[in-house]
XYZ file of C-alpha atoms in Angstrom:
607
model
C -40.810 62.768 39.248
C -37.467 65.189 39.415
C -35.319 62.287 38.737
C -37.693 61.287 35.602
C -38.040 64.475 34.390
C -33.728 64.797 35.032
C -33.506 61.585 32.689
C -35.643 62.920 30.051
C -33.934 66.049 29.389
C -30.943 64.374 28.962
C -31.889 61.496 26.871
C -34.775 62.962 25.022
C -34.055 66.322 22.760
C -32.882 64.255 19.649
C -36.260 62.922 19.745
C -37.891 66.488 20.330
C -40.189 66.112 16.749
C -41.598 62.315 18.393
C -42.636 63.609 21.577
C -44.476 66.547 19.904
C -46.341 63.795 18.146
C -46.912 61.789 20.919
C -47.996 64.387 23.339
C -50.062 65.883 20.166
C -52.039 62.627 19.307
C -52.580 61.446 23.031
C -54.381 64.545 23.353
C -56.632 64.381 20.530
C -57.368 60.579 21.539
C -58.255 61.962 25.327
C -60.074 64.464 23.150
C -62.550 62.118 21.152
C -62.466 59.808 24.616
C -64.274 62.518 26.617
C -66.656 62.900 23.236
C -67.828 59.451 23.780
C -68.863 59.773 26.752
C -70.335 62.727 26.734
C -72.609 61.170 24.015
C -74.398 59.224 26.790
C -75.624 61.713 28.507
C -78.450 63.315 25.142
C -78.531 59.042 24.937
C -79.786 58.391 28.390
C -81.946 61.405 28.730
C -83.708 59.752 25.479
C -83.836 56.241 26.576
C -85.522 57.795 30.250
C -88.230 60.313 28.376
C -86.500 63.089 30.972
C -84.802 65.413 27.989
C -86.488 67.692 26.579
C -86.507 68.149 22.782
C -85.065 70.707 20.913
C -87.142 72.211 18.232
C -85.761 75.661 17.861
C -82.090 75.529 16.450
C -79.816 77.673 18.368
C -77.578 80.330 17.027
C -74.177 79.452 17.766
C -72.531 83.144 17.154
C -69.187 81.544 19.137
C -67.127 78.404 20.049
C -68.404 76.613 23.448
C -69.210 73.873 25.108
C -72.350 74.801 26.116
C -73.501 75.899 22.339
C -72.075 72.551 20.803
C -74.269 70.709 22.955
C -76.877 72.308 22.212
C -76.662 72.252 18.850
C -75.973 68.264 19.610
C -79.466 68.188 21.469
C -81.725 69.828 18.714
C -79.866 67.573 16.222
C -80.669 64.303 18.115
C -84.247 66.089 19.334
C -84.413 66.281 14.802
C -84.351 62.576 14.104
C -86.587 61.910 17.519
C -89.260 64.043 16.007
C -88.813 62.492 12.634
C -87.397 59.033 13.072
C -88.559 58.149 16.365
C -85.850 57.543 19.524
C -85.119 53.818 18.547
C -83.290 55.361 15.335
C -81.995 58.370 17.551
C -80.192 55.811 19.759
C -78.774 53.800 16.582
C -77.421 57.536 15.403
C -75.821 58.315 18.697
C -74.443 54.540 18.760
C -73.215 55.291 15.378
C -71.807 58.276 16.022
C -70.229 56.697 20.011
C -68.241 54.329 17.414
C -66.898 56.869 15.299
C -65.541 58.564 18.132
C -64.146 55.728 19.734
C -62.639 55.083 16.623
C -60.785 58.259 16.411
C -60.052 57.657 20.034
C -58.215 53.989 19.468
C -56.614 55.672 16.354
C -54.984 58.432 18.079
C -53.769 56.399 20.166
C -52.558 53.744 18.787
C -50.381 56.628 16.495
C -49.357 57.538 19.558
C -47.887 54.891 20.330
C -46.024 54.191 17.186
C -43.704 57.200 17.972
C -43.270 56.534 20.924
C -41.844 53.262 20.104
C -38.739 55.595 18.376
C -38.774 57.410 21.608
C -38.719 54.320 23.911
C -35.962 52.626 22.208
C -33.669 55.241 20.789
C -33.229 56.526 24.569
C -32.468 52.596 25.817
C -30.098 52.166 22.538
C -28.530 55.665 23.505
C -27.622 54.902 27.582
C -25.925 51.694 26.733
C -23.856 53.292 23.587
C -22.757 55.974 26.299
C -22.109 53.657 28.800
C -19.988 51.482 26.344
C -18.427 54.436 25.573
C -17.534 55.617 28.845
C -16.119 52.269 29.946
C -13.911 52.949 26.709
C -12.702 56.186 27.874
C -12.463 55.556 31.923
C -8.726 54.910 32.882
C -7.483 51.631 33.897
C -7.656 52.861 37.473
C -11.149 52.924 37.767
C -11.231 49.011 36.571
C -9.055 48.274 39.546
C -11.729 49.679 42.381
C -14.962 47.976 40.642
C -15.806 44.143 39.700
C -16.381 43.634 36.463
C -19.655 41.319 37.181
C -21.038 44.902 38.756
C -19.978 46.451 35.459
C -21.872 43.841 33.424
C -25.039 44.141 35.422
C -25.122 47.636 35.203
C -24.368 47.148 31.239
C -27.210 44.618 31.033
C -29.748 43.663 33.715
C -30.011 47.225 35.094
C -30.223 49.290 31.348
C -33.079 46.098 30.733
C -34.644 47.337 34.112
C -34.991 51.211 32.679
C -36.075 49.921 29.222
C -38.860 47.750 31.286
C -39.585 49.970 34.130
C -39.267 53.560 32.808
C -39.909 53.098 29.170
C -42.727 50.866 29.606
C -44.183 53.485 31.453
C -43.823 56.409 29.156
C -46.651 56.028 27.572
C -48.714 55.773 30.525
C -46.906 59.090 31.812
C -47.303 60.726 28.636
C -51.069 59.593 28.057
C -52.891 59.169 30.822
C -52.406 62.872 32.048
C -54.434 63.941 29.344
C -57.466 61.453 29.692
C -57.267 62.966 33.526
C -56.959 66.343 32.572
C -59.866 66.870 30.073
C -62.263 64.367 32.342
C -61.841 66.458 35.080
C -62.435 69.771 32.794
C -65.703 68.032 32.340
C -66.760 67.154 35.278
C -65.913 70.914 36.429
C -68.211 72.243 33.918
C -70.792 69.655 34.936
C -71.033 70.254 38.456
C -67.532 72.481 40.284
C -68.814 71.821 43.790
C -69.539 68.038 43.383
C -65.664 68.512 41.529
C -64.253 70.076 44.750
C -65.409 66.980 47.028
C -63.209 64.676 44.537
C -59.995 66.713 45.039
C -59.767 66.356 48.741
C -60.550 62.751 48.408
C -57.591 62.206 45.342
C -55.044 63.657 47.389
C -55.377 60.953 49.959
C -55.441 57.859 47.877
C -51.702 59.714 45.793
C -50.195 59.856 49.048
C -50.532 56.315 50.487
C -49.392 54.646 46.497
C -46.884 57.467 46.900
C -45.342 56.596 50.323
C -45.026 52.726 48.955
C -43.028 53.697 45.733
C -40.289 55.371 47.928
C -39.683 52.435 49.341
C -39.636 50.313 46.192
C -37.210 52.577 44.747
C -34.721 51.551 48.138
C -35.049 48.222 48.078
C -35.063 48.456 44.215
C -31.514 49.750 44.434
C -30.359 46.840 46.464
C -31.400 44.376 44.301
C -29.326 45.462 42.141
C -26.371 45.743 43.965
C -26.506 42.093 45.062
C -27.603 41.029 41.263
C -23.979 42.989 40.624
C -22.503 40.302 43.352
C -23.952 37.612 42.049
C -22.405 38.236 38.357
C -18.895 39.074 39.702
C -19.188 35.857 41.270
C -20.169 33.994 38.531
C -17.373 35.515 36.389
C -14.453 34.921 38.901
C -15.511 31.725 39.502
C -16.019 30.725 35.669
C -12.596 32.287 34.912
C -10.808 30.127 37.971
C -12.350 26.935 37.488
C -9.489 25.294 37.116
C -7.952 26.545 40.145
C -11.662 25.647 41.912
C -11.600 22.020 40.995
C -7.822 21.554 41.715
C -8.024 22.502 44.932
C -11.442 20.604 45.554
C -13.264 24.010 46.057
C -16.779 23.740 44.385
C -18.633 23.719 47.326
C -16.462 26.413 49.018
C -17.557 28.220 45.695
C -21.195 27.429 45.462
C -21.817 28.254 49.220
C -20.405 31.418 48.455
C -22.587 31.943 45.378
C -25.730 29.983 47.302
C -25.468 32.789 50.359
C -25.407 35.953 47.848
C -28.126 34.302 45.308
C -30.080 33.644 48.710
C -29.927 37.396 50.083
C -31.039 38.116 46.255
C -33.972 36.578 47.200
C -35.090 37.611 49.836
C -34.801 41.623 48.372
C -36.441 40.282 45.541
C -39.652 38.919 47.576
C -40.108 42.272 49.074
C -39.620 44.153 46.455
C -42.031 42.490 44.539
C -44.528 41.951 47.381
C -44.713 46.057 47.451
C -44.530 45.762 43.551
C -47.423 43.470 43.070
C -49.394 45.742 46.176
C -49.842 48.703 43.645
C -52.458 47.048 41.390
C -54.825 46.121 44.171
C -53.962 48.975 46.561
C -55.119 51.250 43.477
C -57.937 48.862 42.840
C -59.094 49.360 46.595
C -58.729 53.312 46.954
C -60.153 53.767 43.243
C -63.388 52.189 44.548
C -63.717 53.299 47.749
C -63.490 56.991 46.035
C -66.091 55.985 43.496
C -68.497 54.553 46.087
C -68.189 57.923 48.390
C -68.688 59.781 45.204
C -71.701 58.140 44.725
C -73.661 58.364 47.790
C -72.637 62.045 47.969
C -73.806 62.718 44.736
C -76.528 60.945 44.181
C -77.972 62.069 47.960
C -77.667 65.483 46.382
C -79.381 64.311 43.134
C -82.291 62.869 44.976
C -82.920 65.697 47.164
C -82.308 67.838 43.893
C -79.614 69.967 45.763
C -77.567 69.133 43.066
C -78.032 71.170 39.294
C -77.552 67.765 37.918
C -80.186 65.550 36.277
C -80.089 61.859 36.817
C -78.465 60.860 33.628
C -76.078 63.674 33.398
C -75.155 62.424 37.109
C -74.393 58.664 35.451
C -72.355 60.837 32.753
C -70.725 62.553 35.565
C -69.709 59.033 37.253
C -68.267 57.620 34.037
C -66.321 60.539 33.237
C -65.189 60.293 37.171
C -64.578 56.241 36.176
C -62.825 57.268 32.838
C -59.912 59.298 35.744
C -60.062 56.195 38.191
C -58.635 53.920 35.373
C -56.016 56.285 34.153
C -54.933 56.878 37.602
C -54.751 53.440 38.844
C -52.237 52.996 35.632
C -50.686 56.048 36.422
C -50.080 55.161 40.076
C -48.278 51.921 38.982
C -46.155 53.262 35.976
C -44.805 55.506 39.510
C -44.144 52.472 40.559
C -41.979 50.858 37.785
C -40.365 53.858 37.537
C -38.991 53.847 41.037
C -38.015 50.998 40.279
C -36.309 51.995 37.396
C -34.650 55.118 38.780
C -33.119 53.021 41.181
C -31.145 51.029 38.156
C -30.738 54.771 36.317
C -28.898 55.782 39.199
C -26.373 52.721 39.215
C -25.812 53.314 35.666
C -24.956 56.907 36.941
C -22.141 55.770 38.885
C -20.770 54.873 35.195
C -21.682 57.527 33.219
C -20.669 60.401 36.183
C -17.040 59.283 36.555
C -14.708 61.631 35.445
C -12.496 60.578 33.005
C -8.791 62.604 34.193
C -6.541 61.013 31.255
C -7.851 62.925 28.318
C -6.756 65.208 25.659
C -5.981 69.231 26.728
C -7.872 72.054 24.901
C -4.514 72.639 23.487
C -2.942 69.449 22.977
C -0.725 69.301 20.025
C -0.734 66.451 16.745
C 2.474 64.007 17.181
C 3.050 61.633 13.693
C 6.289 60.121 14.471
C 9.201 59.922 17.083
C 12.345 61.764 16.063
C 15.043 62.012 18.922
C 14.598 60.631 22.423
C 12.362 59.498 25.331
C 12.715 61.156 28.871
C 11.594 60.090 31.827
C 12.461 63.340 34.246
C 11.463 63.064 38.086
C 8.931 60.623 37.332
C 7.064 59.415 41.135
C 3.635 57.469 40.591
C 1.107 56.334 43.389
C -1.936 54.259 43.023
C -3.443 54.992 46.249
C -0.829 56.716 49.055
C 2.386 54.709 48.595
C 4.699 55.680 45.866
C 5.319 52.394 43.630
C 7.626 54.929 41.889
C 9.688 57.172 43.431
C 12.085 59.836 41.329
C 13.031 57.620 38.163
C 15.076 59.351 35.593
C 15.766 57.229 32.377
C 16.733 58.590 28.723
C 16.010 56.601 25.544
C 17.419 57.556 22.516
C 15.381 56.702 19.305
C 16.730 52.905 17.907
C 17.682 51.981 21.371
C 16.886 48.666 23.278
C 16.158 49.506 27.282
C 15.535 46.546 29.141
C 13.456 47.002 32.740
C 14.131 44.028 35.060
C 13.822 43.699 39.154
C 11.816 41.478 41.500
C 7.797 41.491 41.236
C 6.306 44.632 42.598
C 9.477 46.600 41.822
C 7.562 48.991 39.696
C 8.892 47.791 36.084
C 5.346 47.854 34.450
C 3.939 50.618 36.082
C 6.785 52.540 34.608
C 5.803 51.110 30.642
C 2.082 51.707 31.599
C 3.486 55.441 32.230
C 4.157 56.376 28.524
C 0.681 55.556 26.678
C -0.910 57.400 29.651
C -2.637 54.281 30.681
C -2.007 56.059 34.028
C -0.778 59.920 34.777
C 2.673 60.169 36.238
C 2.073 61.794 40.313
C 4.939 64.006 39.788
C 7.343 64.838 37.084
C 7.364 64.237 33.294
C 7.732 62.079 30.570
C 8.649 63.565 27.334
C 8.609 62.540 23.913
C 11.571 64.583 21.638
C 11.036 67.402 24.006
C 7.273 67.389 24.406
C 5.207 65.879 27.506
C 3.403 63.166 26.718
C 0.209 64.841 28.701
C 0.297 67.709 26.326
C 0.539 65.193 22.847
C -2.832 64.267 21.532
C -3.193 60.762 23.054
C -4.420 59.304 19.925
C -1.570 59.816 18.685
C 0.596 59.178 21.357
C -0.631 55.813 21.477
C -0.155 55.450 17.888
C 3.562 55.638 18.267
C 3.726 52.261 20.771
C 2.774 48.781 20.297
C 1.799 46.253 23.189
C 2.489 43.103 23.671
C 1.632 42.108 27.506
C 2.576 39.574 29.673
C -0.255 37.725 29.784
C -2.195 37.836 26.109
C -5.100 39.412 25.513
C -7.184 38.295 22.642
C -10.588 38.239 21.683
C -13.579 35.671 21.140
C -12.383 36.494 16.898
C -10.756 35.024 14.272
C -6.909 34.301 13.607
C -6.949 36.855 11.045
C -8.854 39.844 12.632
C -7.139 39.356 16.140
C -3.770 39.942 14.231
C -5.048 43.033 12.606
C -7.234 44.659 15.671
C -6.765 48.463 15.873
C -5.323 48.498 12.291
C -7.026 49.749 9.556
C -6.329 49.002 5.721
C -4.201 45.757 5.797
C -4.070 42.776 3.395
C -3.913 39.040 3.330
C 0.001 39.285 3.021
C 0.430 42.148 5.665
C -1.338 39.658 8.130
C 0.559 36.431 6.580
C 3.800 37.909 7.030
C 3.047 39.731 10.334
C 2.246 35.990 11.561
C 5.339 34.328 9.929
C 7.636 36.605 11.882
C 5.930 35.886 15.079
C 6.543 32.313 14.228
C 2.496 31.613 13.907
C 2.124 31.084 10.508
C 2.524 27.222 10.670
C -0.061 26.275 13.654
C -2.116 29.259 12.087
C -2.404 27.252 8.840
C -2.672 23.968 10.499
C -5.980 24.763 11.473
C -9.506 24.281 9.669
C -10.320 27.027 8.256
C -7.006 29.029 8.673
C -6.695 32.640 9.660
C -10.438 32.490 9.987
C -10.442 30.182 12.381
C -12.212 31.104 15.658
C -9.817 30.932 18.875
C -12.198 31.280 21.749
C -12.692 33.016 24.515
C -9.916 34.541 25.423
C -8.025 32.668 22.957
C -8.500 29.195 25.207
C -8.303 27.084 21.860
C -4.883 28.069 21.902
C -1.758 26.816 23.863
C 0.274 29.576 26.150
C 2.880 30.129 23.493
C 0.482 30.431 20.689
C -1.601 32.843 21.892
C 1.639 35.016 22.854
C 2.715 34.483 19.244
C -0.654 35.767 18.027
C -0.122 38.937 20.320
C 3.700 39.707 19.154
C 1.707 39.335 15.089
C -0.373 41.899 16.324
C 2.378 44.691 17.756
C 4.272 43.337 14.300
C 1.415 44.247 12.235
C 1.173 47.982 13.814
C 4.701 48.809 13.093
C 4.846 51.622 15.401
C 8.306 53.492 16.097
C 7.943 52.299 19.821
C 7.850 48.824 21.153
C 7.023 47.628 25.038
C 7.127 44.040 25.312
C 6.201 43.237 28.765
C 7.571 39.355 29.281
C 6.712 38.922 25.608
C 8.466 35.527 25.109
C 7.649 34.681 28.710
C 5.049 31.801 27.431
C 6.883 30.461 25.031
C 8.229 26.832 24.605
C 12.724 26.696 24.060
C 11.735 26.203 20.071
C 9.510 28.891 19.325
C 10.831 31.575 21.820
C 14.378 31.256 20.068
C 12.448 31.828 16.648
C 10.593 34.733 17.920
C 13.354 36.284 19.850
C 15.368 36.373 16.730
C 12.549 37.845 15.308
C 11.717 40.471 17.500
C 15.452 41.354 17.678
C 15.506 41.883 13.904
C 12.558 43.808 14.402
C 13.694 45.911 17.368
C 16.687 46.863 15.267
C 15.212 50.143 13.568
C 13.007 51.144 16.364
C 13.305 51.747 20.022
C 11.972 49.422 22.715
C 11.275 49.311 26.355
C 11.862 45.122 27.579
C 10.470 44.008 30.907
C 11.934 40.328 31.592
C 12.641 37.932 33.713
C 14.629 36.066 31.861
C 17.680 37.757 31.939
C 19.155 35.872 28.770
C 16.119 37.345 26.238
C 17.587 40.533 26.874
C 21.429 40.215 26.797
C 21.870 42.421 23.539
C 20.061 45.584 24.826
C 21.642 48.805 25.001
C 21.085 49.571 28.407
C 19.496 47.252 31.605
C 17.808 49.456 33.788
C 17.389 47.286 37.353
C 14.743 48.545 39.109
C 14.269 47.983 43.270
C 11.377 49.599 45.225
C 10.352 51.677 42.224
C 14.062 53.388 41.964
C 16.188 52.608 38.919
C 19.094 51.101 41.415
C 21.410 50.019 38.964
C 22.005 50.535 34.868
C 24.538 49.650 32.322
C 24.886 46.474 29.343
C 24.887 43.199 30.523
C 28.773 43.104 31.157
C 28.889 46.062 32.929
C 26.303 44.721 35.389
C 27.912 41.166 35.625
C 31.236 42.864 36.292
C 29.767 45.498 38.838
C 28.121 42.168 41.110
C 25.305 43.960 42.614
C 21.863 42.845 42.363
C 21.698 42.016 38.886
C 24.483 39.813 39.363
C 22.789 38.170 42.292
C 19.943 37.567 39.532
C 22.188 36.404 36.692
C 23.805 34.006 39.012
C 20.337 32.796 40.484
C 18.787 32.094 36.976
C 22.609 29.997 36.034
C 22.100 28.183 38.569
């Protein structure tokens, strides 16, 4: 119940004014519940001849429960004397519906706000945990699968809207239909209500010692569902590697032994699940059958200061707690059950986020002078991928990174729109470091264009213009002309509001690359890093778009990773990078003539 009550104080105080309601009307509808019942009693006492009548009214000088029902009695004792019992019964029947009535009514109201209650809280953990992913740095993307991401963002957010939602109500009601029975059947007989207590606190703690353990194996299921959709995903996304290489029933034994191991959590889990209902159903009678042959052997031997009917009252009101509990004991369950996801989600939601904006970080609209990259080591886990780079870029300049795989060169890019933190040292933008710039608006001053293209299940038109805001019909058209994508853009359907895919897979390599370079065009930003940006590209189109992006890298200043060492003859300076240490820099000529390593790669892509 700490973990519930932990969930609710987070998730519940914009909905403060519904759970008044809610608590306020499941009270009054416990309220007019206990009134029905408590009608029975005057109703049986008439049907057996063994209540007296009434035929002095009483003076009711103050409010109590004892005064209101005896003002009740000489009211029903009234239309007895006058009307006979048949028509005293019809009265109190009457009267048994009204209540119930009020009783249904409350609670159906109560229910109605909690419907706000229930789904504002489930709408509000999955807007944070969207939110979160947004923030988290790319780091934390590398340690988790994304299938255990998308369970946690789906199956185990549907598990706390089923388990622990569901069960609000039963929470939030059934403590009051509990409370006020028992307040009756302390005022009808205390002692009789003493012998219940010890035998309540036996039944809670066997369904109590079962929910612990759902909540366990809860968890695990889980996990493995988490498995299963990682699985699913890598193995969608590689399919074409999996039926090259003859692999589908490498990869379905793989997915048969996890979705196996799902199921046999599962059938425990929902063996103990499904053992609440009947385990409640068991202890809820045994209670009620002790209950009555104590009671009624004290009744009989009139050791008891209860009649005979207000004993039958007494055992309904005791019934009207058994229900209530039994409901009770399984919402405990479901939530468990539900925790269990809650905490998973917590894993999410409890990261820290470490690249985020200082207190006093300062507004940054445009680049003036120079980039500086002082001292600059990096590690992902314990080994240094960079180790003590220094590189200057003055603003209009062309800096091309190039080296063997794993030598550090995108690392270094990823480095200046903080999708990482540098380990030691600095990188400054005209004089400022970058960790101290507001990183909205440090990442406003780049544009992207990776090596492999990343594009979204959208159209043409709004894949160009993601992450822009206020562009037109001709910003887009000529953002995708320059990019050379205007033609095979045009060629299609229904244009630039054609649909490309998944992923883009409607789309050839070099198109979707093309559609990626429209995008950085469209941004316009003072900084460029093109990370093997022509890399996909047929001989035709890459010579168009090279010519393009060279006009456009003209008036700004842009950091090149390639591997084709021709795309990047014209730069300004070619930094070659070995081990994560800048190892050699100057133009292309200067690096032909020097013949070190960048000559070795010249002469290996001639050849």
């Amino acid at each position: 119940m700490k973990d519930l009550y932990g969930l609710l104080k987070r998730f519940t105080p914009p909905y403060k004014g519904k759970v008044i309601l809610n608590i306020l009307f499941n009270f009054l509808g416990a309220l007019f519940g206990a009134f029905s019942f408590a009608l029975l009693i005057p109703a049986l006492g008439i049907l057996f001849n063994t209540q007296e009548l009434v035929t002095q009214r009483p003076v009711v000088e103050s409010f109590s429960i004892e005064k209101m029902t005896e003002l009740f009695s000489y009211f029903i004792s009234q239309v007895v004397i006058s009307s006979g019992s048949e028509r005293a019964l019809i009265y109190i029947g009457l009267f048994i519906v009204l209540m119930v009535f009020l009783k249904v009514g409350f609670t159906y109201a109560a229910s109605f706000v909690m419907v706000y209650l229930r789904n504002g809280v489930v709408r509000d953990i999955r807007a944070q945990m969207y939110q979160k992913i947004l923030e988290l740095p790319l780091g934390f993307f590398s340690d988790e699968r994304k299938g255990d991401i998308i369970a946690r963002m789906t199956g185990d957010v549907q598990e706390v809207e089923n388990s622990v939602m569901n069960s609000l109500e039963m929470l939030f009601k059934n403590p009051f239909i509990i409370l006020i029975s028992l307040l009756a059947m302390i005022y009808m007989s205390w002692s009789l209500t003493l012998f219940v207590f010890v035998l309540l606190p036996i039944a809670g703690f066997v369904i109590g010692r079962v929910g612990k353990s759902l909540k366990k194996r809860s968890m695990r299921g889980q996990d493995k569902m988490g498995d299963i959709l990682s699985i699913t995903e890598e193995d969608i996304s590689g399919l074409r590697v999996i039926k090259a290489f003859n692999a589908e029933k490498k990869a379905y034994d793989r997915f048969s032994r996890e979705n196996e191991s799902y199921l046999q959590i599962m059938n425990k889990l929902m063996w103990r699940r499904f053992l609440a209902h009947p385990m409640s159903e068991l202890l809820g009678t045994t209670v009620i059958i002790i209950v009555l042959w104590y009671g009624g052997a004290l009744v009989l031997k009139n050791e008891s200061s209860l009649s005979a009917e207000a004993f039958i009252g007494y055992l309904v009101f005791f019934y009207n707690i058994i229900n209530p509990a039994k409901a009770f004991s399984t919402a405990l369950y479901s939530v468990e059950k539900g925790l269990a996801s809650m905490n998973r989600i917590d894993r999410i939601l409890g990261q820290e986020n470490t690249i985020k904006d200082k207190p006093d970080s300062v507004e940054k609209k445009d680049f003036k002078d120079k980039i500086e990259f002082r001292e600059v080591s990096f590690k992902y886990v314990n080994e240094k991928v960079l180790k003590r780079v220094t590189l200057g870029v003055n603003k209009g300049q062309t800096i091309a990174l190039v080296g063997q795989s794993g030598s550090g060169k995108t690392t270094l890019v990823d480095l200046l729109p903080r999708f990482w933190d540098v380990s030691e040292g600095g990188i400054f933008i005209d004089g400022t470091d970058i960790r101290d710039i507001k990183l909205h608006d440090l990442r406003n001053l780049m544009g992207n264009v990776n090596q492999e293209p990343i594009l979204f299940n959208d159209s043409f038109y709004n894949n160009i213009a993601f992450g822009v805001d206020h562009v037109t019909d001709a910003d887009v058209v000529n953002a995708a002309k320059i990019a050379n994508a205007h033609e095979f853009i045009s060629a299609t359907e229904n244009g630039y509001h054609t649909n490309i895919g998944d992923r883009g897979d409607k789309l050839s390599g070099g198109q979707k690359q093309r559609i990626s370079i429209a995008r950085a065009i469209l941004k316009n930003p003072p900084i460029l890093i093109l990370d093997e940006a022509t890399s996909a590209l047929d001989t035709e189109s890459e010579k168009l778009v090279q010519e393009a992006l060279e006009n456009l890298m003209k008036n700004r200043t842009s950091l090149v990773i390639a591997h084709r060492l021709s795309t990047i003859k014209n730069a300004d300076v070619i930094c070659v990078l070995h081990k994560g240490q800048i190892v050699e820099k100057g133009t292309h000529q200067e690096l032909i003539e020097l013949k070190g390593r960048y000559h070795k790669l010249h002469q290996m892509q001639v050849f």
